[in-house]
Coordinates of C-alpha atoms and ligand atoms in Angstrom, one line a residue:
X1 CA 0.0 0.0 0.0
X2 CA 2.1 2.8 -1.3
X3 CA -0.4 5.5 -0.4
X4 CA -0.4 4.9 3.4
X5 CA 1.2 7.6 5.5
X6 CA 4.5 7.0 7.3
X7 CA 6.1 8.8 10.1
X8 CA 8.4 11.7 9.1
X9 CA 12.1 10.7 8.5
X10 CA 14.2 11.3 11.6
X11 CA 11.2 10.6 13.9
X12 CA 10.0 7.3 15.3
X13 CA 7.0 5.8 16.9
X14 CA 7.3 4.2 20.4
X15 CA 5.2 1.1 20.4
X16 CA 4.3 -1.2 23.3
X17 CA 6.9 -3.7 22.1
X18 CA 10.5 -2.9 21.0
X19 CA 11.2 -3.1 17.3
X20 CA 14.0 -2.3 14.8
X21 CA 13.9 0.2 12.0
X22 CA 16.7 0.8 9.5
X23 CA 19.2 -1.0 11.8
X24 CA 18.2 1.1 14.9
X25 CA 16.4 -0.5 17.8
X26 CA 13.5 1.4 19.3
X27 CA 12.7 0.5 22.9
X28 CA 9.1 -0.3 23.9
X29 CA 7.0 2.1 25.8
X30 CA 7.4 0.2 29.1
X31 CA 11.2 0.6 28.8
X32 CA 10.7 4.4 28.1
X33 CA 8.6 4.6 31.2
X34 CA 11.2 2.8 33.3
X35 CA 14.0 5.0 32.0
X36 CA 12.1 8.2 32.7
X37 CA 11.0 7.0 36.1
X38 CA 14.6 6.2 37.0
X39 CA 15.7 9.6 35.9
X40 CA 13.0 11.2 38.1
X41 CA 14.2 9.2 41.1
X42 CA 17.8 10.4 40.7
X43 CA 16.6 14.0 40.1
X44 CA 14.6 13.6 43.3
X45 CA 17.7 12.5 45.3
X46 CA 19.4 15.7 44.3
X47 CA 16.4 17.7 45.3
X48 CA 15.6 18.9 41.8
X49 CA 12.0 19.7 40.8
X50 CA 10.3 19.1 37.5
X51 CA 9.5 21.9 35.1
X52 CA 7.5 21.4 31.8
X53 CA 7.6 24.1 29.2
X54 CA 5.8 24.1 25.8
X55 CA 7.4 22.4 22.9
X56 CA 7.2 25.6 20.8
X57 CA 8.5 29.0 21.6
X58 CA 9.1 32.3 19.8
X59 CA 11.9 31.9 17.4
X60 CA 13.6 35.0 18.8
X61 CA 14.0 33.4 22.2
X62 CA 15.9 30.4 20.7
X63 CA 17.9 32.6 18.2
X64 CA 19.1 34.9 21.0
X65 CA 19.4 32.2 23.6
X66 CA 21.2 29.6 21.7
X67 CA 23.1 32.1 19.4
X68 CA 22.6 33.1 15.8
X69 CA 25.9 31.6 14.7
X70 CA 25.3 28.1 16.0
X71 CA 24.4 25.3 13.7
X72 CA 21.2 24.8 15.7
X73 CA 19.9 28.3 14.9
X74 CA 21.5 28.8 11.5
X75 CA 20.6 25.4 10.0
X76 CA 18.5 23.2 12.1
X77 CA 15.4 25.0 13.3
X78 CA 11.9 23.8 12.5
X79 CA 10.5 27.2 12.4
X80 CA 7.1 28.4 11.1
X81 CA 5.1 31.6 10.9
X82 CA 1.6 32.2 12.0
X83 CA 0.1 35.7 11.8
X84 CA 3.0 38.0 12.6
X85 CA 4.8 35.7 14.9
X86 CA 7.6 33.3 14.2
X87 CA 7.6 30.1 16.2
X88 CA 10.1 27.3 16.5
X89 CA 9.9 23.7 17.8
X90 CA 12.3 23.8 20.7
X91 CA 15.7 22.5 19.7
X92 CA 16.8 22.4 23.4
X93 CA 15.3 23.3 26.7
X94 CA 17.7 25.5 28.5
X95 CA 16.6 28.8 26.9
X96 CA 12.9 27.9 27.5
X97 CA 13.6 27.1 31.1
X98 CA 15.4 30.4 31.6
X99 CA 12.4 32.1 29.9
X100 CA 10.1 30.5 32.4
X101 CA 12.3 31.3 35.3
X102 CA 12.4 35.0 34.4
X103 CA 8.7 35.2 33.4
X104 CA 7.5 33.6 36.6
X105 CA 10.0 35.5 38.8
X106 CA 11.2 32.2 40.2
X107 CA 14.2 34.2 41.6
X108 CA 11.8 35.9 44.1
X109 CA 11.1 32.6 45.7
X110 CA 14.4 32.8 47.4
X111 CA 17.3 30.4 47.1
X112 CA 18.6 28.6 44.1
X113 CA 16.1 27.0 41.7
X114 CA 16.9 23.4 40.7
X115 CA 14.8 22.3 37.8
X116 CA 14.7 19.2 35.6
X117 CA 12.9 18.3 32.4
X118 CA 12.3 15.3 30.2
X119 CA 10.7 15.8 26.8
X120 CA 11.0 16.0 23.0
X121 CA 13.3 18.4 21.1
X122 CA 13.5 19.1 17.4
X123 CA 16.5 19.7 15.1
X124 CA 16.6 19.4 11.3
X125 CA 19.8 17.4 11.3
X126 CA 20.7 14.6 8.8
X127 CA 19.1 11.6 10.5
X128 CA 21.4 8.7 11.2
X129 CA 22.0 6.1 14.0
X130 CA 21.6 8.0 17.3
X131 CA 20.7 11.2 15.6
X132 CA 17.1 12.1 15.0
X133 CA 14.9 15.1 14.0
X134 CA 12.6 14.6 17.0
X135 CA 14.6 13.2 19.9
X136 CA 14.2 13.4 23.6
X137 CA 16.3 15.2 26.2
X138 CA 16.4 15.1 29.9
X139 CA 18.4 17.7 31.8
X140 CA 18.8 19.8 34.8
X141 CA 19.3 23.5 35.3
X142 CA 20.6 25.0 38.6
X143 CA 19.7 28.7 38.4
X144 CA 20.7 31.6 40.7
X145 CA 24.3 30.8 41.9
X146 CA 27.8 31.2 40.5
X147 CA 29.1 28.8 43.2
X148 CA 31.4 26.1 41.8
X149 CA 29.5 23.7 44.0
X150 CA 26.5 24.1 41.7
X151 CA 28.6 23.1 38.7
X152 CA 30.0 20.1 40.7
X153 CA 26.4 19.1 41.8
X154 CA 25.1 19.3 38.2
X155 CA 28.0 17.1 37.0
X156 CA 27.6 14.6 39.9
X157 CA 23.9 14.4 39.2
X158 CA 24.5 13.7 35.5
X159 CA 26.9 11.0 36.4
X160 CA 24.5 9.5 39.0
X161 CA 21.9 9.1 36.2
X162 CA 24.2 7.0 34.1
X163 CA 25.4 5.1 37.2
X164 CA 21.8 4.3 38.1
X165 CA 21.6 2.5 34.7
X166 CA 25.0 0.8 35.0
X167 CA 26.3 2.6 31.9
X168 CA 30.0 2.1 31.8
X169 CA 33.0 3.1 29.6
X170 CA 32.0 6.8 29.9
X171 CA 34.5 9.6 29.8
X172 CA 33.7 13.0 31.3
X173 CA 35.6 15.8 29.5
X174 CA 35.9 19.1 31.3
X175 CA 37.1 22.6 30.3
X176 CA 36.6 26.2 31.2
X177 CA 35.7 28.9 28.7
X178 CA 36.4 31.9 30.9
X179 CA 34.3 34.9 31.3
X180 CA 32.7 37.3 28.7
X181 CA 36.0 39.2 28.2
X182 CA 38.3 36.2 27.9
X183 CA 36.5 34.6 24.9
X184 CA 37.0 37.5 22.5
X185 CA 40.7 37.6 23.5
X186 CA 41.1 33.9 22.8
X187 CA 39.0 34.2 19.6
X188 CA 41.4 36.8 18.3
X189 CA 44.5 34.7 19.2
X190 CA 43.0 31.6 17.5
X191 CA 42.2 33.6 14.4
X192 CA 45.7 35.0 14.3
X193 CA 47.1 31.5 14.6
X194 CA 44.9 29.8 12.0
X195 CA 44.7 32.6 9.4
X196 CA 48.1 31.8 7.7
X197 CA 46.8 28.2 7.3
X198 CA 43.5 29.2 5.8
X199 CA 44.1 27.2 2.6
X200 CA 44.6 24.0 4.6
X201 CA 41.2 24.4 6.3
X202 CA 38.0 22.7 5.2
X203 CA 35.3 24.8 3.7
X204 CA 33.3 24.7 7.0
X205 CA 36.3 25.7 9.1
X206 CA 37.1 28.5 6.7
X207 CA 33.6 29.8 7.2
X208 CA 34.0 29.5 10.9
X209 CA 37.4 31.2 11.0
X210 CA 35.8 34.6 10.6
X211 CA 32.5 34.0 12.4
X212 CA 32.9 31.4 15.1
X213 CA 36.5 30.2 15.2
X214 CA 36.1 28.3 18.5
X215 CA 34.0 25.8 16.7
X216 CA 37.0 24.8 14.7
X217 CA 38.4 23.2 17.9
X218 CA 35.6 20.6 17.5
X219 CA 36.9 19.5 14.1
X220 CA 37.0 15.8 13.3
X221 CA 39.4 16.4 10.3
X222 CA 42.7 14.8 11.1
X223 CA 44.8 17.5 9.3
X224 CA 43.0 20.2 11.2
X225 CA 43.5 18.4 14.5
X226 CA 47.2 18.2 13.7
X227 CA 47.2 21.9 13.0
X228 CA 45.5 22.6 16.3
X229 CA 48.2 20.9 18.3
X230 CA 50.2 24.1 18.1
X231 CA 47.3 26.5 18.6
X232 CA 46.9 28.7 21.6
X233 CA 44.8 27.1 24.3
X234 CA 41.8 28.7 25.9
X235 CA 43.0 28.1 29.4
X236 CA 45.9 30.6 28.9
X237 CA 43.5 33.4 28.0
X238 CA 41.0 33.2 30.7
X239 CA 40.6 35.6 33.6
X240 CA 41.9 34.8 37.1
X241 CA 38.5 34.4 38.6
X242 CA 37.3 31.9 36.1
X243 CA 40.6 30.0 36.6
X244 CA 40.0 29.9 40.3
X245 CA 36.4 28.8 39.8
X246 CA 37.7 26.0 37.5
X247 CA 40.3 24.9 40.1
X248 CA 37.6 24.8 42.8
X249 CA 35.3 22.7 40.6
X250 CA 38.1 20.2 39.9
X251 CA 38.7 19.9 43.6
X252 CA 35.0 19.4 44.4
X253 CA 34.7 16.7 41.7
X254 CA 37.8 15.1 43.2
X255 CA 36.0 15.1 46.7
X256 CA 33.0 13.5 45.1
X257 CA 35.1 10.8 43.4
X258 CA 33.9 12.0 39.9
X259 CA 36.6 11.1 37.4
X260 CA 37.2 13.5 34.5
X261 CA 39.8 14.4 31.9
X262 CA 40.6 18.0 31.0
X263 CA 40.1 18.9 27.4
X264 CA 41.3 22.4 26.5
X265 CA 39.6 22.0 23.1
X266 CA 36.1 21.3 24.4
X267 CA 33.9 24.2 23.4
X268 CA 30.4 22.8 22.8
X269 CA 28.1 23.8 20.0
X270 CA 26.0 26.4 22.0
X271 CA 27.0 30.0 22.4
X272 CA 25.7 30.6 25.8
X273 CA 28.4 28.9 27.9
X274 CA 30.8 30.7 30.2
X275 CA 33.3 29.1 32.4
X276 CA 32.5 25.5 32.9
X277 CA 31.9 23.3 29.9
X278 CA 31.7 19.5 30.0
X279 CA 30.7 16.6 27.9
X280 CA 30.0 12.9 28.7
X281 CA 31.2 10.5 26.0
X282 CA 30.9 6.9 25.3
X283 CA 32.2 4.9 22.3
X284 CA 29.8 3.0 20.0
X285 CA 26.9 5.5 20.0
X286 CA 26.6 5.5 16.2
X287 CA 28.1 8.3 14.3
X288 CA 28.7 10.4 17.4
X289 CA 29.9 9.9 20.9
X290 CA 28.1 12.4 23.2
X291 CA 25.7 11.0 25.8
X292 CA 25.3 14.4 27.4
X293 CA 26.8 17.8 27.8
X294 CA 26.4 21.0 29.6
X295 CA 28.1 23.9 31.3
X296 CA 27.7 27.3 33.0
X297 CA 25.7 29.9 31.2
X298 CA 25.8 33.1 33.2
X299 CA 25.1 35.3 30.1
X300 CA 22.0 33.6 28.9
X301 CA 19.5 35.4 31.1
X302 CA 20.6 38.8 29.8
X303 CA 20.6 37.5 26.3
X304 CA 16.9 36.6 26.6
X305 CA 15.9 39.9 28.2
X306 CA 16.8 39.9 31.9
X307 CA 18.0 43.3 33.2
X308 CA 20.5 41.6 35.4
X309 CA 22.7 38.6 34.9
X310 CA 21.5 35.3 36.5
X311 CA 24.3 32.8 37.1
X312 CA 23.3 29.3 36.1
X313 CA 24.6 25.9 35.2
X314 CA 23.1 22.8 33.7
X315 CA 23.3 19.7 31.5
X316 CA 21.3 18.1 28.7
X317 CA 21.3 14.5 27.7
X318 CA 19.8 12.5 24.9
X319 CA 17.4 9.6 25.8
X320 CA 18.1 7.9 22.5
X321 CA 21.8 7.9 23.2
X322 CA 21.2 6.5 26.7
X323 CA 19.1 3.7 25.1
X324 CA 22.0 3.0 22.6
X325 CA 24.3 2.6 25.5
X326 CA 21.9 0.2 27.2
X327 CA 21.3 -1.8 24.1
X328 CA 25.1 -2.0 23.5
X329 CA 25.6 -3.3 27.0
X330 CA 22.8 -5.8 26.7
X331 CA 20.9 -4.3 29.7
X332 CA 17.6 -6.0 30.3
X333 CA 14.7 -3.5 30.0
X334 CA 11.1 -3.9 31.2
X335 CA 8.6 -5.3 28.8
X336 CA 5.0 -4.2 28.3
X337 CA 3.0 -5.4 31.4
X338 CA 0.9 -8.5 30.8
X339 CA -2.7 -8.8 32.0
X340 CA -2.9 -10.7 35.3
X341 CA -5.9 -12.5 34.0
X342 CA -7.6 -13.1 30.7
X343 CA -11.3 -13.9 30.5
X344 CA -12.6 -16.5 28.0
X345 CA -16.4 -16.6 27.5
X346 CA -18.5 -19.3 25.7
X347 CA -21.8 -18.0 24.4
X348 CA -23.5 -14.6 24.5
X349 CA -24.8 -14.8 28.1
X350 CA -21.3 -15.7 29.5
X351 CA -19.7 -13.0 27.4
X352 CA -22.1 -10.5 29.0
X353 CA -21.3 -11.7 32.5
X354 CA -17.6 -11.7 31.8
X355 CA -17.8 -8.1 30.5
X356 CA -19.2 -6.9 33.8
X357 CA -17.0 -9.1 36.0
X358 CA -13.9 -7.8 34.2
X359 CA -15.0 -4.3 35.1
X360 CA -15.4 -5.3 38.7
X361 CA -12.0 -6.8 38.8
X362 CA -10.5 -3.7 37.2
X363 CA -12.1 -1.6 39.9
X364 CA -10.4 -3.9 42.4
X365 CA -7.1 -3.0 40.8
X366 CA -6.3 -6.0 38.6
X367 CA -5.1 -5.9 35.0
X368 CA -7.7 -7.7 33.1
X369 CA -7.9 -8.7 29.4
X370 CA -10.8 -10.1 27.4
X371 CA -12.0 -10.8 23.9
X372 CA -13.6 -7.9 22.1
X373 CA -14.2 -9.8 18.9
X374 CA -16.7 -12.5 19.8
X375 CA -14.2 -15.2 18.7
X376 CA -14.3 -18.9 19.3
X377 CA -13.1 -20.4 22.6
X378 CA -10.0 -21.7 20.8
X379 CA -9.2 -18.3 19.5
X380 CA -9.8 -16.7 22.9
X381 CA -7.4 -19.3 24.5
X382 CA -4.8 -18.5 21.9
X383 CA -5.1 -14.8 22.6
X384 CA -4.8 -15.5 26.4
X385 CA -1.6 -17.4 25.6
X386 CA -0.2 -14.7 23.3
X387 CA -0.8 -12.0 25.9
X388 CA 0.9 -14.1 28.6
X389 CA -1.7 -13.7 31.4
X390 CA -0.8 -16.1 34.2
X391 CA -4.5 -17.0 34.7
X392 CA -7.3 -17.6 32.3
X393 CA -10.8 -17.6 33.6
X394 CA -13.2 -19.7 31.5
X395 CA -17.0 -19.1 31.8
X396 CA -19.8 -20.9 29.9
X397 CA -23.4 -21.9 30.5
X398 CA -22.6 -24.5 33.2
X399 CA -20.3 -22.1 35.0
X400 CA -23.0 -19.4 35.0
X401 CA -25.5 -21.9 36.4
X402 CA -23.2 -23.1 39.2
X403 CA -21.8 -19.6 39.8
X404 CA -18.3 -21.0 39.5
X405 CA -15.6 -20.3 36.9
X406 CA -12.9 -22.5 35.6
X407 CA -9.6 -20.9 36.4
X408 CA -6.6 -22.2 34.5
X409 CA -3.0 -21.5 35.7
X410 CA -1.3 -21.1 32.3
X411 CA 2.1 -22.1 33.4
X412 CA 1.1 -25.6 34.8
X413 CA -2.1 -26.1 32.9
X414 CA -3.9 -26.9 36.2
X415 CA -7.5 -26.0 36.2
X416 CA -9.7 -25.4 39.3
X417 CA -13.2 -24.3 40.0
X418 CA -13.5 -20.9 41.8
X419 CA -16.8 -19.5 43.1
X420 CA -17.7 -16.2 41.4
X421 CA -17.5 -14.4 44.7
X422 CA -14.0 -15.7 45.4
X423 CA -12.5 -14.8 42.0
X424 CA -11.0 -11.4 43.0
X425 CA -9.2 -12.9 46.0
X426 CA -8.1 -15.9 44.2
X427 CA -6.7 -14.0 41.2
X428 CA -5.0 -11.5 43.4
X429 CA -3.5 -14.1 45.7
X430 CA -0.1 -12.6 45.1
X431 CA -1.5 -9.2 46.0
X432 CA -0.3 -7.5 42.8
X433 CA -3.3 -5.5 42.0
X434 CA -2.3 -2.1 40.8
X435 CA -4.3 0.5 42.6
X436 CA -4.0 4.1 41.4
Ligands
AMP501 P1 23.3 19.5 22.9 O1 22.2 20.4 23.4 O2 23.6 19.7 21.5 O3 24.5 19.5 23.8 O4 22.7 18.1 23.1 C1 22.6 17.4 24.3 C2 22.5 16.0 24.1 O5 21.3 15.7 23.4 C3 23.6 15.3 23.3 O6 24.6 15.0 24.1 C4 22.9 14.1 22.7 O7 22.8 13.1 23.7 C5 21.4 14.6 22.5 N1 21.2 15.0 21.1 C6 21.4 16.2 20.6 N2 21.0 16.3 19.3 C7 20.5 15.1 19.1 C8 19.8 14.5 17.9 N3 19.7 15.1 16.8 N4 19.4 13.2 18.0 C9 19.5 12.5 19.2 N5 20.1 13.0 20.3 C10 20.6 14.3 20.2

């Protein structure tokens, strides 16, 4: 059927059961629920509260917040116009969270705001393994303090999430970008160093040389990486205060037993970072290696309209990349829950009784399945088997007359008669009814 609709390239459906598409595995919805619930538990331990912002914002917020020169804003936005307003599907959540913080005056609630989110983001990137156009991020923002302990806590929290899932082989890379004034100084030094080699640079890097030379540090081109060996390093250009902040952060991470490697070339793709920048990597994540990244963004609030600076630090992580790591490690993930009981009815009268009894059992908190197709007993038994319910309850004319059902334990094949009034207690003998 060539004329049926398909999901848009770079997006995927999450189904009850896991499946593969184009060589990529997609976890089932129960696994997604489990992963999200685990993230929430870890966020809770660090005393971080959830925030949910809309999935679309004014384009201006993202353009100013993330930065005009970034790939995200210049090439990857899903933007649209309606009336005289430009909107964009959010490509990240930090700028929206800062917008909400300022709009709702969360600073006036006293103390530091610690907020986390989990939700979809949108970037018009070239889809490939581990890279999608609609993907899911979780992350945390600690807003309202320049204290290096906030940076250390955000990093420790990020690491704790991956630890909770037993993800190994990760490398935490750390750098400092200095303050507002140090970046232009470094930018000029880097431009001066690279300019004589302009002819050796790739087209992208040549473009970046004049606009955003720091991004050249990210290059995957071996010749350019060689060239960068002799380049000035950011750390030599940063202000004394930022340097002290960095030293303090490294000390705190040491106290917490968080291992890291220093990477003077780590700059990250977003413009809003100041001082701390970090990335968590793991091999075998498809074409890329980043599980998560983040940093301090003391300039963002002013960029999006605040009259005074609001110091803040956070991280963002991709759920799809986390799943890739879990698949790669062969981690067992929860499957879709099975019904605790499946009803099989013989005849119209029994079907009617079963329909009401199923309702009563559901009110009592059991997960109950039944046939909605009026199929034969054999087909209903097959369905019970397929759905993997531990018990099948069979009711026909005789059972209705005797007010007793046949209850089959699927694993053993044993069948017993249970009085209608005792069914709930019998079926929930293991006490696993799920009450809301
Ligand atoms: P960024 O905001 O670019 O630092 O992204 C933070 C994290 O989101 C990355 O480390 C990835 O795990 C994830 N991520 C970013 N872009 C994509 C994408 N297009 N598809 C899947 N995951 C992504």
